[in-house]
């Protein structure tokens, strides 16, 4: 079972431990934890619900710079002008991130449009051919085969080449911005697979959107551009070397994620807020402003290239991949007495969202257990594609909702089918179309374009299809399907309203209710708050709707949270990621650092024997990443006094360059180790096993003084958990040293020690730690 | 001179030191600082430029809770349900804040409209009467007298009753949110004076807006509502007692400021971003969401009541005090090639903004030196009012820009004057009007409504009038005048553009350029970034303009910052407030905690003699607010080991309740001291002088263990300044204890120690500390 969990996890590659990411994945002090808490029965293999686990395989990012002597010397050498140049580089990078992200969005959009256009054209031709002669089952088969093959290509790429590119990538980016290192999530290969996969799956007619993956794509672009090199391409441009550390990289990744949101929804402010909501712990004005710049450039680039593509250069009217179309203020003005209705819709959205999430949760558990081999995953994806086509076709076939053909809708893929001439099948506008266009039709088609039965049927089928689709091994997002489901039932709500109130009035413009329904459903599923409000407002291009959308999202969140968590949080929990929320659980004041810390801690002396270091680093059972450096006190069995903190990655670089006291004395090393050596090795430090240390060298000594961080943050052991949490979260720490009154090291708090505690149904609960 | 500085400062009341705010105003370790740095010549009295000073009279807020035993016991007693109730209270309070802020905005709006309506009606009647018979100088005198008397009333209220209500209040709120306690800034009396003053000054025709003061008003409402009592009214509602501490209060004040922005500009998201940009150090999702709720409620309340007032209940079309009017997407669409033009306009805005700020800076220095007595201030305000009326009148009188009267503009105060029948004087639409209406006219009047000469003249005169007006002892904001100046030259730019390019085309819609000009000018003066972009976008109600506005604001900021700081920052610096920026200066890595800290530190023992405590607290030369509690080490002259931190306010409460060890033993105290006792005394703790301690009591002992914060944050003395700064700023600390390797207290870092360092023209500069 543990093995199964591993197989389908985000990082489910066989070559994982010894593979590319290099740094051993364990951190903290799990050994002690086990001896303290876990009876043999408590071993992870036998725990059925794996969302109650916290995986030990995820590392933290180091948002706190290691201010060692090398770093300080560099900073002190740098002039004011140097800092200005760095600042300008940051702006340039953000501009590049925005530009490239916009460009990628543009490519995806055009590719999907082209592919889907060809597909719908072929199928439509075929359907029209067979409508009269009566062999429509052939059309169905053609449609299903076309969809399945497109999806198959996409699923194969994802499942066999880069499984982490599956899904929308938002949970992974959330984790990354939270400070968890998800292996391979920001690699170039992932980006390529993601982009290719999303084109296939959207063109393949699945109930998915291309918006979520944009966020992931933006993040990868950011991580790549900011480092000035690509390990996948084995190319180092020797620029931006200063930014090769977690602190800077994470800042740029926030900008990339924001640029992605911005390109996806044409919502630059929403993008900034998304990044802040998901990632920021410390708000910095300049950083935010840069993120905003990247967002703006991204939506502008997309807009610009799409305007050229559409042969209207300079007409900047498509700021995002999804365009809600223009809501004129007159038609969307709402009245005071409609607010309760909106709140009711929010509650419905919350309920449906909770249902969606619960169903998807069970499905994911099922997938974790039984659908974990790549070929099975591909087959499931193909099955879903075929079923989607079949269901769509039957819905269209059995629908008798014929609407008169407007003169302006000639470019959508209308199907006449059995309707009279000059009419089209209304069900086909929702099913026989890319989801983005369907959403727009639901928002803007004039009242009477859909009859209630059509909308009801559509809502139900699409709900289950979308729920089944999310979590497949294809690269695709859940935003658009949610919007589509919500828009459908929202429009239905708007249509039914006048019949219930028997006023038969005009005020219930169905398009308006479609918008509110879309917001409610999306809010009920993803449970985002401020950023989603702003994204929706920006996508509608009209601020009038701010208050209703906010109320709806709030209601949806409150109602939904009562039943189950948001979809992304569910998937994060199922991966057992040590995710830190905003605050420690409210009722955790009775816990102190002494209870939560890992102890005893393995410490080094300032002058440490190489053999000792190698042995400790090689010990796979205590795979620590941070080691306090201590000055031993007189009585040698007592813990030493803290004088610094050194990281595994630093020690590895030191060992690799053989920075030993004896060798330095004998002038064998040509040059002093510089910060550059650490940066060159970042972020894929070699594993300790790859470093050869001879028996003679094992007796040498290493002087850590220059390389350790001499001023790590510490807390006394009486500190309450919320206080520890606040310090840890606000500064984005990775290791927090716990000391006693004499500054002696008594423990070490890492991410897992804090993420373990959460508020369950029965008060404070503690998650168990697992190796998988 | 020092006395003069004191007189006109924000806190310039004679009764200050012994007055209401109570807590002595000194903090940190200035005595040591003086002996170390200041020669007798360096005393503040003789330093001419007082923006190079840092005042010691400002206290910090305690954003970090003192987690002493009482607090922990309370938190541990509280059930999960209790925390839920608290959370719900927070939401209720935010709703109330939003509602009351909206209501206040509504009152201001209606009062100004009424008063200005009456005034313009009277003057217009008079002008019309005298236009033909030729005694227009009487009209001028009438106008000037009406304006001056309105302004006089406002100025008297402000100058004599509550000087801190002068100006927009934004610098003060910025400081408060930054963590500086500005005396009397969030009191009910301030609010009343502010609201009354702003009505008078806007109706009095000064070149001011009513938007800035809304931010201050919202903040006061928040501080009042969240505490569940009013000290001014001597009324304690016994609710929300849990929120009676700086941490919670500051969170609510952010919500209030956001609600104020939201009501002022109809910009709820902009409000949230304003609060975050100015105040947040640690981003918390729930807090942000609550702030957003308050903002939304505020704009909704205003909108709702104004719709009732305008006899269109339910028509929610005035979300803010200033309404830019609806920009239709068609008319405002911009082209790619216009972007360089926008950037040029941004640069112009930056230049003009810098000029404005520099002039206002000199004016403020002049005022500090010579216009510091309240009656002089009132006279200056009256003078400005009379001059404004005179200038306006002459401009209208000598203008010969007649425009045909449209049928729809009958409600504005048009003046026919010497124009033909059916025409009106175009200059009068800008001068003879409230500034809000003028801005809207400049944005929306059709091309050709103004001739270039009119706009040029108007820009120049209004620029100097607005510059002269800002800083008067009246309650008024600078947003609207800035927008008006910018809109005027922006429109001029738009009109002149086709003549320069000789294409005579339609693309240069002057309204669009007016909007860009307004953004450029405002950005050049206040230098806000993200929040201002969003505010402008929300106020226009159209997201199309996001990118141009952002580019313009960015250019204006870059160009402006090259010359001089933003207006608010100038005024903050002139008040010598210890304001903490986002990061430590880039080149400050060579400074360590040892260099910046105050030392030696006065410490207490866990068991301390009452007499010692009273003596130390009474010592006015070392007016510390935080005292480390130490365990003495064997050699008694060495500093003790840190074991806690206790605040002056806590000690005062302990002394007041006579929590002495001996009395506890003799059972004389009825009950144990509770957290409630501290909360009741918050925030105006009595001064030490008001507490009587008898000679016998002086020999008693006090046990501080239970009341001190046992786990204060500490840093080793080698920590670099940026690192200290980051910790201090991220957690909103007030005292940061510096320790040596044995955890012995060697110094204390407070706000002033960090705010002292800033990047000047010649690298890192250190401000001097001054008592004033």
PDB file of N, CA and C in Angstrom, chain B residues 695-772:
ATOM      1  N   UNK B 695       6.142  54.433  51.527  1.00  0.00           N
ATOM      2  CA  UNK B 695       7.520  54.061  51.843  1.00  0.00           C
ATOM      3  C   UNK B 695       7.607  52.598  52.241  1.00  0.00           C
ATOM      4  N   UNK B 696       6.594  52.105  52.962  1.00  0.00           N
ATOM      5  CA  UNK B 696       6.593  50.693  53.350  1.00  0.00           C
ATOM      6  C   UNK B 696       6.519  49.802  52.119  1.00  0.00           C
ATOM      7  N   UNK B 697       5.624  50.215  51.235  1.00  0.00           N
ATOM      8  CA  UNK B 697       5.431  49.396  50.036  1.00  0.00           C
ATOM      9  C   UNK B 697       6.697  49.337  49.187  1.00  0.00           C
ATOM     10  N   UNK B 698       7.479  50.390  49.251  1.00  0.00           N
ATOM     11  CA  UNK B 698       8.709  50.411  48.457  1.00  0.00           C
ATOM     12  C   UNK B 698       9.644  49.259  48.812  1.00  0.00           C
ATOM     13  N   UNK B 699       9.525  48.754  50.019  1.00  0.00           N
ATOM     14  CA  UNK B 699      10.399  47.654  50.419  1.00  0.00           C
ATOM     15  C   UNK B 699       9.832  46.291  50.061  1.00  0.00           C
ATOM     16  N   UNK B 700       8.583  46.278  49.554  1.00  0.00           N
ATOM     17  CA  UNK B 700       7.999  45.008  49.154  1.00  0.00           C
ATOM     18  C   UNK B 700       8.687  44.494  47.895  1.00  0.00           C
ATOM     19  N   UNK B 701       8.350  43.256  47.566  1.00  0.00           N
ATOM     20  CA  UNK B 701       8.903  42.666  46.357  1.00  0.00           C
ATOM     21  C   UNK B 701       7.767  42.389  45.378  1.00  0.00           C
ATOM     22  N   UNK B 702       8.100  42.431  44.100  1.00  0.00           N
ATOM     23  CA  UNK B 702       7.118  42.073  43.092  1.00  0.00           C
ATOM     24  C   UNK B 702       7.627  40.869  42.331  1.00  0.00           C
ATOM     25  N   UNK B 703       6.758  39.887  42.110  1.00  0.00           N
ATOM     26  CA  UNK B 703       7.144  38.703  41.344  1.00  0.00           C
ATOM     27  C   UNK B 703       6.636  38.888  39.913  1.00  0.00           C
ATOM     28  N   UNK B 704       7.563  39.070  38.999  1.00  0.00           N
ATOM     29  CA  UNK B 704       7.174  39.388  37.623  1.00  0.00           C
ATOM     30  C   UNK B 704       6.914  38.146  36.776  1.00  0.00           C
ATOM     31  N   UNK B 705       7.251  36.957  37.314  1.00  0.00           N
ATOM     32  CA  UNK B 705       7.231  35.742  36.485  1.00  0.00           C
ATOM     33  C   UNK B 705       5.924  35.562  35.735  1.00  0.00           C
ATOM     34  N   UNK B 706       4.840  35.843  36.436  1.00  0.00           N
ATOM     35  CA  UNK B 706       3.554  35.516  35.856  1.00  0.00           C
ATOM     36  C   UNK B 706       3.152  36.509  34.773  1.00  0.00           C
ATOM     37  N   UNK B 707       3.719  37.686  34.816  1.00  0.00           N
ATOM     38  CA  UNK B 707       3.228  38.771  33.959  1.00  0.00           C
ATOM     39  C   UNK B 707       4.153  39.094  32.790  1.00  0.00           C
ATOM     40  N   UNK B 708       5.400  38.719  32.954  1.00  0.00           N
ATOM     41  CA  UNK B 708       6.336  39.010  31.863  1.00  0.00           C
ATOM     42  C   UNK B 708       6.085  38.051  30.703  1.00  0.00           C
ATOM     43  N   UNK B 709       6.539  38.462  29.536  1.00  0.00           N
ATOM     44  CA  UNK B 709       6.519  37.577  28.375  1.00  0.00           C
ATOM     45  C   UNK B 709       7.746  36.685  28.500  1.00  0.00           C
ATOM     46  N   UNK B 710       7.540  35.377  28.779  1.00  0.00           N
ATOM     47  CA  UNK B 710       8.715  34.541  29.071  1.00  0.00           C
ATOM     48  C   UNK B 710       9.518  34.170  27.834  1.00  0.00           C
ATOM     49  N   UNK B 711       8.972  34.427  26.653  1.00  0.00           N
ATOM     50  CA  UNK B 711       9.695  34.006  25.454  1.00  0.00           C
ATOM     51  C   UNK B 711       9.817  35.147  24.444  1.00  0.00           C
ATOM     52  N   UNK B 712      10.504  36.213  24.850  1.00  0.00           N
ATOM     53  CA  UNK B 712      10.673  37.304  23.879  1.00  0.00           C
ATOM     54  C   UNK B 712      11.612  36.857  22.771  1.00  0.00           C
ATOM     55  N   UNK B 713      11.443  37.478  21.602  1.00  0.00           N
ATOM     56  CA  UNK B 713      12.367  37.165  20.511  1.00  0.00           C
ATOM     57  C   UNK B 713      13.730  37.770  20.819  1.00  0.00           C
ATOM     58  N   UNK B 714      14.765  37.015  20.520  1.00  0.00           N
ATOM     59  CA  UNK B 714      16.122  37.510  20.758  1.00  0.00           C
ATOM     60  C   UNK B 714      16.960  37.303  19.506  1.00  0.00           C
ATOM     61  N   UNK B 715      17.996  38.098  19.395  1.00  0.00           N
ATOM     62  CA  UNK B 715      18.982  37.853  18.327  1.00  0.00           C
ATOM     63  C   UNK B 715      20.376  37.916  18.926  1.00  0.00           C
ATOM     64  N   UNK B 716      21.307  37.142  18.376  1.00  0.00           N
ATOM     65  CA  UNK B 716      22.688  37.263  18.815  1.00  0.00           C
ATOM     66  C   UNK B 716      23.253  38.613  18.359  1.00  0.00           C
ATOM     67  N   UNK B 717      24.262  39.078  19.064  1.00  0.00           N
ATOM     68  CA  UNK B 717      24.745  40.424  18.765  1.00  0.00           C
ATOM     69  C   UNK B 717      25.494  40.521  17.438  1.00  0.00           C
ATOM     70  N   UNK B 718      25.827  39.373  16.828  1.00  0.00           N
ATOM     71  CA  UNK B 718      26.524  39.428  15.534  1.00  0.00           C
ATOM     72  C   UNK B 718      25.561  39.556  14.361  1.00  0.00           C
ATOM     73  N   UNK B 719      24.250  39.493  14.632  1.00  0.00           N
ATOM     74  CA  UNK B 719      23.280  39.498  13.543  1.00  0.00           C
ATOM     75  C   UNK B 719      23.389  40.782  12.731  1.00  0.00           C
ATOM     76  N   UNK B 720      23.318  40.646  11.424  1.00  0.00           N
ATOM     77  CA  UNK B 720      23.446  41.834  10.578  1.00  0.00           C
ATOM     78  C   UNK B 720      22.164  42.657  10.640  1.00  0.00           C
ATOM     79  N   UNK B 721      22.296  43.942  10.352  1.00  0.00           N
ATOM     80  CA  UNK B 721      21.145  44.836  10.442  1.00  0.00           C
ATOM     81  C   UNK B 721      19.973  44.383   9.566  1.00  0.00           C
ATOM     82  N   UNK B 722      20.202  44.001   8.313  1.00  0.00           N
ATOM     83  CA  UNK B 722      19.051  43.575   7.509  1.00  0.00           C
ATOM     84  C   UNK B 722      18.299  42.403   8.129  1.00  0.00           C
ATOM     85  N   UNK B 723      19.039  41.515   8.763  1.00  0.00           N
ATOM     86  CA  UNK B 723      18.400  40.362   9.375  1.00  0.00           C
ATOM     87  C   UNK B 723      17.574  40.784  10.588  1.00  0.00           C
ATOM     88  N   UNK B 724      18.150  41.663  11.407  1.00  0.00           N
ATOM     89  CA  UNK B 724      17.420  42.190  12.558  1.00  0.00           C
ATOM     90  C   UNK B 724      16.157  42.913  12.066  1.00  0.00           C
ATOM     91  N   UNK B 725      16.352  43.704  11.032  1.00  0.00           N
ATOM     92  CA  UNK B 725      15.261  44.493  10.472  1.00  0.00           C
ATOM     93  C   UNK B 725      14.119  43.593  10.009  1.00  0.00           C
ATOM     94  N   UNK B 726      14.517  42.524   9.326  1.00  0.00           N
ATOM     95  CA  UNK B 726      13.503  41.622   8.771  1.00  0.00           C
ATOM     96  C   UNK B 726      12.660  41.012   9.883  1.00  0.00           C
ATOM     97  N   UNK B 727      13.341  40.533  10.918  1.00  0.00           N
ATOM     98  CA  UNK B 727      12.617  39.936  12.040  1.00  0.00           C
ATOM     99  C   UNK B 727      11.703  40.964  12.680  1.00  0.00           C
ATOM    100  N   UNK B 728      12.252  42.128  12.917  1.00  0.00           N
ATOM    101  CA  UNK B 728      11.524  43.188  13.614  1.00  0.00           C
ATOM    102  C   UNK B 728      10.289  43.605  12.817  1.00  0.00           C
ATOM    103  N   UNK B 729      10.498  43.792  11.519  1.00  0.00           N
ATOM    104  CA  UNK B 729       9.424  44.303  10.670  1.00  0.00           C
ATOM    105  C   UNK B 729       8.362  43.240  10.402  1.00  0.00           C
ATOM    106  N   UNK B 730       8.831  42.010  10.149  1.00  0.00           N
ATOM    107  CA  UNK B 730       7.885  40.963   9.792  1.00  0.00           C
ATOM    108  C   UNK B 730       6.948  40.653  10.947  1.00  0.00           C
ATOM    109  N   UNK B 731       7.460  40.716  12.153  1.00  0.00           N
ATOM    110  CA  UNK B 731       6.629  40.359  13.290  1.00  0.00           C
ATOM    111  C   UNK B 731       6.067  41.584  13.994  1.00  0.00           C
ATOM    112  N   UNK B 732       6.378  42.760  13.521  1.00  0.00           N
ATOM    113  CA  UNK B 732       5.834  43.969  14.140  1.00  0.00           C
ATOM    114  C   UNK B 732       6.254  44.133  15.590  1.00  0.00           C
ATOM    115  N   UNK B 733       7.521  43.937  15.851  1.00  0.00           N
ATOM    116  CA  UNK B 733       7.986  43.966  17.241  1.00  0.00           C
ATOM    117  C   UNK B 733       8.113  45.396  17.752  1.00  0.00           C
ATOM    118  N   UNK B 734       8.264  45.484  19.038  1.00  0.00           N
ATOM    119  CA  UNK B 734       8.515  46.767  19.663  1.00  0.00           C
ATOM    120  C   UNK B 734       9.870  46.756  20.357  1.00  0.00           C
ATOM    121  N   UNK B 735      10.186  45.633  20.957  1.00  0.00           N
ATOM    122  CA  UNK B 735      11.493  45.475  21.602  1.00  0.00           C
ATOM    123  C   UNK B 735      12.094  44.170  21.124  1.00  0.00           C
ATOM    124  N   UNK B 736      13.339  44.216  20.759  1.00  0.00           N
ATOM    125  CA  UNK B 736      14.036  42.999  20.366  1.00  0.00           C
ATOM    126  C   UNK B 736      15.303  42.937  21.201  1.00  0.00           C
ATOM    127  N   UNK B 737      15.390  41.876  21.984  1.00  0.00           N
ATOM    128  CA  UNK B 737      16.499  41.771  22.924  1.00  0.00           C
ATOM    129  C   UNK B 737      17.724  41.206  22.210  1.00  0.00           C
ATOM    130  N   UNK B 738      18.853  41.839  22.402  1.00  0.00           N
ATOM    131  CA  UNK B 738      20.101  41.348  21.825  1.00  0.00           C
ATOM    132  C   UNK B 738      20.873  40.626  22.916  1.00  0.00           C
ATOM    133  N   UNK B 739      21.297  39.407  22.623  1.00  0.00           N
ATOM    134  CA  UNK B 739      21.964  38.602  23.645  1.00  0.00           C
ATOM    135  C   UNK B 739      23.333  38.153  23.155  1.00  0.00           C
ATOM    136  N   UNK B 740      24.152  37.738  24.089  1.00  0.00           N
ATOM    137  CA  UNK B 740      25.442  37.178  23.692  1.00  0.00           C
ATOM    138  C   UNK B 740      25.331  35.652  23.667  1.00  0.00           C
ATOM    139  N   UNK B 741      26.465  34.981  23.537  1.00  0.00           N
ATOM    140  CA  UNK B 741      26.398  33.533  23.366  1.00  0.00           C
ATOM    141  C   UNK B 741      25.855  32.806  24.584  1.00  0.00           C
ATOM    142  N   UNK B 742      25.931  33.451  25.733  1.00  0.00           N
ATOM    143  CA  UNK B 742      25.435  32.808  26.945  1.00  0.00           C
ATOM    144  C   UNK B 742      24.026  33.269  27.282  1.00  0.00           C
ATOM    145  N   UNK B 743      23.365  33.909  26.297  1.00  0.00           N
ATOM    146  CA  UNK B 743      21.999  34.382  26.511  1.00  0.00           C
ATOM    147  C   UNK B 743      21.938  35.523  27.520  1.00  0.00           C
ATOM    148  N   UNK B 744      23.035  36.232  27.693  1.00  0.00           N
ATOM    149  CA  UNK B 744      23.008  37.392  28.585  1.00  0.00           C
ATOM    150  C   UNK B 744      22.596  38.621  27.791  1.00  0.00           C
ATOM    151  N   UNK B 745      21.777  39.427  28.422  1.00  0.00           N
ATOM    152  CA  UNK B 745      21.258  40.615  27.744  1.00  0.00           C
ATOM    153  C   UNK B 745      22.386  41.618  27.535  1.00  0.00           C
ATOM    154  N   UNK B 746      22.618  41.980  26.271  1.00  0.00           N
ATOM    155  CA  UNK B 746      23.637  42.999  26.042  1.00  0.00           C
ATOM    156  C   UNK B 746      23.055  44.259  25.428  1.00  0.00           C
ATOM    157  N   UNK B 747      21.845  44.194  24.939  1.00  0.00           N
ATOM    158  CA  UNK B 747      21.267  45.402  24.350  1.00  0.00           C
ATOM    159  C   UNK B 747      19.813  45.195  23.986  1.00  0.00           C
ATOM    160  N   UNK B 748      19.204  46.271  23.502  1.00  0.00           N
ATOM    161  CA  UNK B 748      17.799  46.222  23.158  1.00  0.00           C
ATOM    162  C   UNK B 748      17.639  47.026  21.863  1.00  0.00           C
ATOM    163  N   UNK B 749      17.017  46.416  20.879  1.00  0.00           N
ATOM    164  CA  UNK B 749      16.777  47.123  19.625  1.00  0.00           C
ATOM    165  C   UNK B 749      15.324  47.566  19.593  1.00  0.00           C
ATOM    166  N   UNK B 750      15.112  48.857  19.363  1.00  0.00           N
ATOM    167  CA  UNK B 750      13.743  49.342  19.212  1.00  0.00           C
ATOM    168  C   UNK B 750      13.609  49.998  17.842  1.00  0.00           C
ATOM    169  N   UNK B 751      12.426  50.431  17.568  1.00  0.00           N
ATOM    170  CA  UNK B 751      12.103  51.007  16.267  1.00  0.00           C
ATOM    171  C   UNK B 751      13.081  52.096  15.839  1.00  0.00           C
ATOM    172  N   UNK B 752      13.423  52.971  16.778  1.00  0.00           N
ATOM    173  CA  UNK B 752      14.296  54.088  16.408  1.00  0.00           C
ATOM    174  C   UNK B 752      15.681  53.625  15.977  1.00  0.00           C
ATOM    175  N   UNK B 753      16.119  52.524  16.572  1.00  0.00           N
ATOM    176  CA  UNK B 753      17.443  52.043  16.215  1.00  0.00           C
ATOM    177  C   UNK B 753      17.485  51.566  14.773  1.00  0.00           C
ATOM    178  N   UNK B 754      16.357  51.129  14.269  1.00  0.00           N
ATOM    179  CA  UNK B 754      16.313  50.630  12.896  1.00  0.00           C
ATOM    180  C   UNK B 754      15.937  51.731  11.917  1.00  0.00           C
ATOM    181  N   UNK B 755      15.028  52.603  12.353  1.00  0.00           N
ATOM    182  CA  UNK B 755      14.548  53.647  11.443  1.00  0.00           C
ATOM    183  C   UNK B 755      15.625  54.696  11.188  1.00  0.00           C
ATOM    184  N   UNK B 756      16.655  54.707  12.063  1.00  0.00           N
ATOM    185  CA  UNK B 756      17.695  55.720  11.933  1.00  0.00           C
ATOM    186  C   UNK B 756      18.450  55.645  10.624  1.00  0.00           C
ATOM    187  N   UNK B 757      18.593  54.414  10.098  1.00  0.00           N
ATOM    188  CA  UNK B 757      19.465  54.253   8.931  1.00  0.00           C
ATOM    189  C   UNK B 757      18.660  54.381   7.663  1.00  0.00           C
ATOM    190  N   UNK B 758      19.119  55.203   6.779  1.00  0.00           N
ATOM    191  CA  UNK B 758      18.434  55.278   5.496  1.00  0.00           C
ATOM    192  C   UNK B 758      19.436  55.627   4.409  1.00  0.00           C
ATOM    193  N   UNK B 759      19.036  55.333   3.183  1.00  0.00           N
ATOM    194  CA  UNK B 759      19.923  55.570   2.058  1.00  0.00           C
ATOM    195  C   UNK B 759      19.766  57.003   1.588  1.00  0.00           C
ATOM    196  N   UNK B 760      20.820  57.782   1.731  1.00  0.00           N
ATOM    197  CA  UNK B 760      20.782  59.153   1.250  1.00  0.00           C
ATOM    198  C   UNK B 760      21.512  59.258  -0.077  1.00  0.00           C
ATOM    199  N   UNK B 761      21.801  60.457  -0.445  1.00  0.00           N
ATOM    200  CA  UNK B 761      22.509  60.673  -1.723  1.00  0.00           C
ATOM    201  C   UNK B 761      23.915  60.084  -1.659  1.00  0.00           C
ATOM    202  N   UNK B 762      24.502  60.104  -0.482  1.00  0.00           N
ATOM    203  CA  UNK B 762      25.893  59.691  -0.362  1.00  0.00           C
ATOM    204  C   UNK B 762      25.996  58.368   0.383  1.00  0.00           C
ATOM    205  N   UNK B 763      25.137  57.437   0.067  1.00  0.00           N
ATOM    206  CA  UNK B 763      25.190  56.152   0.736  1.00  0.00           C
ATOM    207  C   UNK B 763      24.382  56.164   2.021  1.00  0.00           C
ATOM    208  N   UNK B 764      24.741  55.255   2.908  1.00  0.00           N
ATOM    209  CA  UNK B 764      23.993  55.083   4.135  1.00  0.00           C
ATOM    210  C   UNK B 764      24.128  56.307   5.031  1.00  0.00           C
ATOM    211  N   UNK B 765      23.014  56.835   5.484  1.00  0.00           N
ATOM    212  CA  UNK B 765      23.045  57.961   6.403  1.00  0.00           C
ATOM    213  C   UNK B 765      22.375  57.570   7.706  1.00  0.00           C
ATOM    214  N   UNK B 766      22.762  58.271   8.747  1.00  0.00           N
ATOM    215  CA  UNK B 766      22.168  57.986  10.043  1.00  0.00           C
ATOM    216  C   UNK B 766      21.456  59.243  10.518  1.00  0.00           C
ATOM    217  N   UNK B 767      20.214  59.123  10.839  1.00  0.00           N
ATOM    218  CA  UNK B 767      19.470  60.277  11.349  1.00  0.00           C
ATOM    219  C   UNK B 767      19.823  60.478  12.808  1.00  0.00           C
ATOM    220  N   UNK B 768      19.717  61.714  13.251  1.00  0.00           N
ATOM    221  CA  UNK B 768      19.966  61.961  14.660  1.00  0.00           C
ATOM    222  C   UNK B 768      18.668  61.907  15.439  1.00  0.00           C
ATOM    223  N   UNK B 769      18.799  61.511  16.687  1.00  0.00           N
ATOM    224  CA  UNK B 769      17.612  61.389  17.513  1.00  0.00           C
ATOM    225  C   UNK B 769      17.376  62.695  18.253  1.00  0.00           C
ATOM    226  N   UNK B 770      16.119  63.052  18.367  1.00  0.00           N
ATOM    227  CA  UNK B 770      15.810  64.312  19.036  1.00  0.00           C
ATOM    228  C   UNK B 770      14.656  64.107  20.000  1.00  0.00           C
ATOM    229  N   UNK B 771      14.711  64.896  21.054  1.00  0.00           N
ATOM    230  CA  UNK B 771      13.701  64.740  22.101  1.00  0.00           C
ATOM    231  C   UNK B 771      12.342  65.277  21.660  1.00  0.00           C
ATOM    232  N   UNK B 772      12.348  66.234  20.741  1.00  0.00           N
ATOM    233  CA  UNK B 772      11.081  66.889  20.387  1.00  0.00           C
ATOM    234  C   UNK B 772      10.169  65.980  19.618  1.00  0.00           C
TER     235      UNK B 772
END
